[in-house]
Coordinates of C-alpha atoms in Angstrom, one line a residue:
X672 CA 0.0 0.0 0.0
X673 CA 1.3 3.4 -0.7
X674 CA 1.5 6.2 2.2
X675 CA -1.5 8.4 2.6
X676 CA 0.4 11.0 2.2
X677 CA 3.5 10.9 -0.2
X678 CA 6.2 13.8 -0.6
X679 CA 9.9 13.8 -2.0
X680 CA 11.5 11.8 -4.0
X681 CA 10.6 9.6 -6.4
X682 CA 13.5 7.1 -7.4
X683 CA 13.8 5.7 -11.0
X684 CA 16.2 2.6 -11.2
X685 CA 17.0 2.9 -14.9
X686 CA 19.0 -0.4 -16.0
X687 CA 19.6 1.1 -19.5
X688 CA 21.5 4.1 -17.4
X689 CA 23.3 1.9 -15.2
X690 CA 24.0 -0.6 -17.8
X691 CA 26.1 2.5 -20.0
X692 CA 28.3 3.5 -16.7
X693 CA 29.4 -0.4 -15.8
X694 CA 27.0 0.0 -12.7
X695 CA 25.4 -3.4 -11.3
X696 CA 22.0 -3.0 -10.9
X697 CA 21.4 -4.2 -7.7
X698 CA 24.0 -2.8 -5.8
X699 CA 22.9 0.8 -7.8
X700 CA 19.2 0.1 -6.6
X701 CA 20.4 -0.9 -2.8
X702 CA 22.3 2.4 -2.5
X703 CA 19.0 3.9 -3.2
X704 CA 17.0 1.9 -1.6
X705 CA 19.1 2.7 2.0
X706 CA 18.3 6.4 2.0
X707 CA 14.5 5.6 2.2
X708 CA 12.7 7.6 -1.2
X709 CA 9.3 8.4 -1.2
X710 CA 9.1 6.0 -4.0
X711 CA 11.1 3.9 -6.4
X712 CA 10.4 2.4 -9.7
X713 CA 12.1 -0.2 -11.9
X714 CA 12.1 0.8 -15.6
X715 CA 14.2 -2.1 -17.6
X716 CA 12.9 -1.0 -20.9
X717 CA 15.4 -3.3 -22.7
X718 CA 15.6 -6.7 -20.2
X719 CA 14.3 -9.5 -21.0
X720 CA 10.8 -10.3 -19.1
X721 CA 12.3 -13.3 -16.6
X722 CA 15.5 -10.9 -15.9
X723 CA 13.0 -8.2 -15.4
X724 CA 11.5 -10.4 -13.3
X725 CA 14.3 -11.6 -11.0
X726 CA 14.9 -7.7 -10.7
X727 CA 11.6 -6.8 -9.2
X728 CA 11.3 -9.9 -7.0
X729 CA 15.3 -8.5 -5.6
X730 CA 14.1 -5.0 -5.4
X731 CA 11.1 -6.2 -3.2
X732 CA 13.0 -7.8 -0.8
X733 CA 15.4 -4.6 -0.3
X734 CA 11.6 -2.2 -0.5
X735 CA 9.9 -4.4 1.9
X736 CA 12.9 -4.0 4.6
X737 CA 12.6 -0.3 4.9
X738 CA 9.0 0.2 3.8
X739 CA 9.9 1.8 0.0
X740 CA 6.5 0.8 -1.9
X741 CA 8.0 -0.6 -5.5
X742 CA 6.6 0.3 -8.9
X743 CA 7.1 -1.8 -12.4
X744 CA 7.5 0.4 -15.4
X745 CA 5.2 -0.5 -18.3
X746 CA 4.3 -4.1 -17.2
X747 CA 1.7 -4.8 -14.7
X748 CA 2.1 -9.0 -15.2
X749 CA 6.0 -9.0 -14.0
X750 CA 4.7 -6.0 -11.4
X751 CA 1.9 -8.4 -9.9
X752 CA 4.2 -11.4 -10.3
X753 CA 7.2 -9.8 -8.1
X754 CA 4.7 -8.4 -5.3
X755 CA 5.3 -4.7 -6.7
X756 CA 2.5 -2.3 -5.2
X757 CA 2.1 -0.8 -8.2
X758 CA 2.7 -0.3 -12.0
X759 CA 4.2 3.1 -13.6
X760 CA 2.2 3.7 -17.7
X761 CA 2.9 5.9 -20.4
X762 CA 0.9 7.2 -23.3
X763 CA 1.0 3.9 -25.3
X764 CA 0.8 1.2 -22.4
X765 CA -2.6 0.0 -21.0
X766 CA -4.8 1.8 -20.2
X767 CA -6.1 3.0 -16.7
X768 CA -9.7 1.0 -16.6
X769 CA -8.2 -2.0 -17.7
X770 CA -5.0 -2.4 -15.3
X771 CA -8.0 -1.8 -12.7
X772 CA -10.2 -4.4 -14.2
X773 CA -7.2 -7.2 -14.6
X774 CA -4.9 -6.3 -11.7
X775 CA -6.9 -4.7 -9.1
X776 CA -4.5 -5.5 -6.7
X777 CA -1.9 -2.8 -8.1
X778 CA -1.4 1.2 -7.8
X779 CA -1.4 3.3 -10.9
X780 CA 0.7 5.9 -12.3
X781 CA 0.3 7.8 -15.2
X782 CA 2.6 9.9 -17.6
X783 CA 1.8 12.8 -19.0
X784 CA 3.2 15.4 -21.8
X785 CA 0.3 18.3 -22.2
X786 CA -2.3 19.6 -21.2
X787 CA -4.6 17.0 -23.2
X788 CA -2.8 14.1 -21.6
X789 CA -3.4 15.4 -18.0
X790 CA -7.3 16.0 -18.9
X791 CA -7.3 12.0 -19.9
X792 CA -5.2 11.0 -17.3
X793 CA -7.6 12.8 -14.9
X794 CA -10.7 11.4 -16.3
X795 CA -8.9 7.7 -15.8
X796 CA -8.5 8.4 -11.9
X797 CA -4.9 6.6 -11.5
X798 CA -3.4 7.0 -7.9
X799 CA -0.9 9.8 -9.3
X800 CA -0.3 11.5 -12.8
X801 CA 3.5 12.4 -14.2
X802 CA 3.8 15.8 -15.9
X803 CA 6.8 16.9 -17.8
X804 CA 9.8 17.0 -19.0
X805 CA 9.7 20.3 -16.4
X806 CA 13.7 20.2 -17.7
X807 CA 15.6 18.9 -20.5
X808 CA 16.6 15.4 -20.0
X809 CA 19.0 13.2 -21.6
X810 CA 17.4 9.7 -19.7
X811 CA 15.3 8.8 -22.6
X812 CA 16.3 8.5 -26.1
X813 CA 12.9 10.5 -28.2
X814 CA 12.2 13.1 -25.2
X815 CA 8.9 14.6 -25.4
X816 CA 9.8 18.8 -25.1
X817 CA 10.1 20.6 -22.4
X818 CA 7.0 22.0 -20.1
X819 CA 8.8 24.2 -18.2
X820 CA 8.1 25.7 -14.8
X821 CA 4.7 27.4 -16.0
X822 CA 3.0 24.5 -17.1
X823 CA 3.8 22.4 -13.7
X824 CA 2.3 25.0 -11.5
X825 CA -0.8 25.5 -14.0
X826 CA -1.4 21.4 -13.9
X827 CA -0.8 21.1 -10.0
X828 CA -3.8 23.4 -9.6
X829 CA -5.5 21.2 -11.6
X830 CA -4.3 17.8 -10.3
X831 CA -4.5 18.8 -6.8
X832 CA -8.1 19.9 -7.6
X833 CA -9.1 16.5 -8.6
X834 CA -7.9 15.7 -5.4
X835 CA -4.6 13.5 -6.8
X836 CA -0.7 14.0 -5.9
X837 CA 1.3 14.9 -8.6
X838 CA 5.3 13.8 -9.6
X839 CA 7.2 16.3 -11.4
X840 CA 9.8 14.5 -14.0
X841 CA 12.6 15.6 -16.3
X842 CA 15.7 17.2 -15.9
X843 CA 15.5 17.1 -11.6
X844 CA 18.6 17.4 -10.1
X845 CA 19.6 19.4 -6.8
X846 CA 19.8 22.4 -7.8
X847 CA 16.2 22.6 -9.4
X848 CA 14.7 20.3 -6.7
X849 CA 13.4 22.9 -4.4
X850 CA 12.0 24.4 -8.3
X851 CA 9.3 21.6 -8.6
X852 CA 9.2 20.9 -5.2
X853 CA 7.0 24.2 -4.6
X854 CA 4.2 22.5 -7.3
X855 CA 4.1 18.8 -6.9
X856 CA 4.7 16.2 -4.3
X857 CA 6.9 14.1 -5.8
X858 CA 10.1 14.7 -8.6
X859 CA 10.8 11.7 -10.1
X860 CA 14.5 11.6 -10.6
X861 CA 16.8 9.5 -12.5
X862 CA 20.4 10.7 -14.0
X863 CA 20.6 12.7 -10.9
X864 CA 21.1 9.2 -9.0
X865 CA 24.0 7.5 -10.6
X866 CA 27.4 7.9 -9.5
X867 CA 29.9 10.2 -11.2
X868 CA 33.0 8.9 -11.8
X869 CA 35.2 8.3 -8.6
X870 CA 32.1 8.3 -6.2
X871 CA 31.1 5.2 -4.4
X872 CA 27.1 3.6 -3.4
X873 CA 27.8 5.2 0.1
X874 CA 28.0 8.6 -2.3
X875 CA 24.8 7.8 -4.4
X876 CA 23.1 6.8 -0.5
X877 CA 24.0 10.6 0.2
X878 CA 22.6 12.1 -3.1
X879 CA 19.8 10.2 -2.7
X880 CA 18.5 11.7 0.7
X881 CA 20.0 15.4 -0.1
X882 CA 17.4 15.0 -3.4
X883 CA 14.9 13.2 -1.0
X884 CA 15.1 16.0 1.4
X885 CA 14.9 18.9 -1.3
X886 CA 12.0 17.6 -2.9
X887 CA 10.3 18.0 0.9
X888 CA 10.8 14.7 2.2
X889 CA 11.2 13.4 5.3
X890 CA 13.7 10.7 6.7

């Protein structure tokens, strides 16, 4: 079950990113894990389903020790399989009614690009909607363009009016956090997490709760 309440940061394990610095993913996601996010999701948009799999079933045990709920990017069947509490959709996945109707068991999120896509995403009634890219981003190959500051706070009015939490994504580092911080409840972060070169996990651990913390969080 996710919090009542939800604030900070929302922690993307990206194996795709990890994968290009020579990081191994677990160790990556346990670094994480330790500082106690809001949130974390597993998006392995290029792993096999059974190694997907045996990722989210690791991830779970690490989440479950420290009370972390776990989402699965794009696939509700591995997310349901691995115990995950929920499942993380973009524009082209399922949608909303029909992850309720065949796995009523899991949390929804939602991404959205415009102000279209949050009016649809608000008419499905998932348990959070995604707006951005707030900033560039260089964490996904084809990135939809940028919203900008403007466009957050107009669609937190509007999201907090339907009476959901929103997460802020694109482009969040440390220096914006406290930016989106002011508009939405969560920033969903995820270049911002790996380790430069020369820093260790017990580095990315510190990152992780300085982001946590700016993005209103508590520890």
């Amino acid at each position: 079950m996710l919090p009542p309440v939800m604030g900070g940061l929302y922690a993307i394990i990206d194996t795709d990113g990890s994968g290009r610095r020579g990081i191994e993913v677990v160790d990556f996601a346990r670094a994480v894990i330790r500082a106690r996010p809001a949130l974390v999701q597993l998006r392995a948009k290029h792993l096999r389903a059974r190694d997907t799999l045996e990722l989210l079933r690791s991830l779970r045990v690490v989440c479950s020790e420290v009370g972390v709920p776990l989402f699965a990017n794009d696939r509700p069947d591995l997310a349901l399989l691995a115990g995950c509490d929920g499942v993380h959709v973009g524009q082209s996945d399922l949608e909303v009614a029909d992850l309720r109707s065949a796995f009523p068991s899991l949390k929804v999120g939602v991404s959205s690009h415009n102000l279209e896509e949050v009016e649809a995403a608000l008419a499905s009634r998932p348990d959070y909607v995604a707006f951005g890219p707030v900033f560039a981003t260089g964490s996904k190959q084809d990135p939809d363009p940028v919203v900008g500051l403007e466009a957050l706070a107009w669609v937190a009015a509007r999201v907090h009016g339907a009476g959901l939490p929103l997460v802020a994504i694109g482009g969040i580092d440390l220096e914006r956090a406290a930016l989106v911080a002011n508009h939405a409840e969560l920033g969903a972060v995820i270049g911002a997490l790996l380790p430069n070169a020369g820093e260790s996990l017990g580095d990315v651990t510190d990152r992780v709760r300085a982001l946590h913390s700016r993005l209103g969080g508590t520890t």
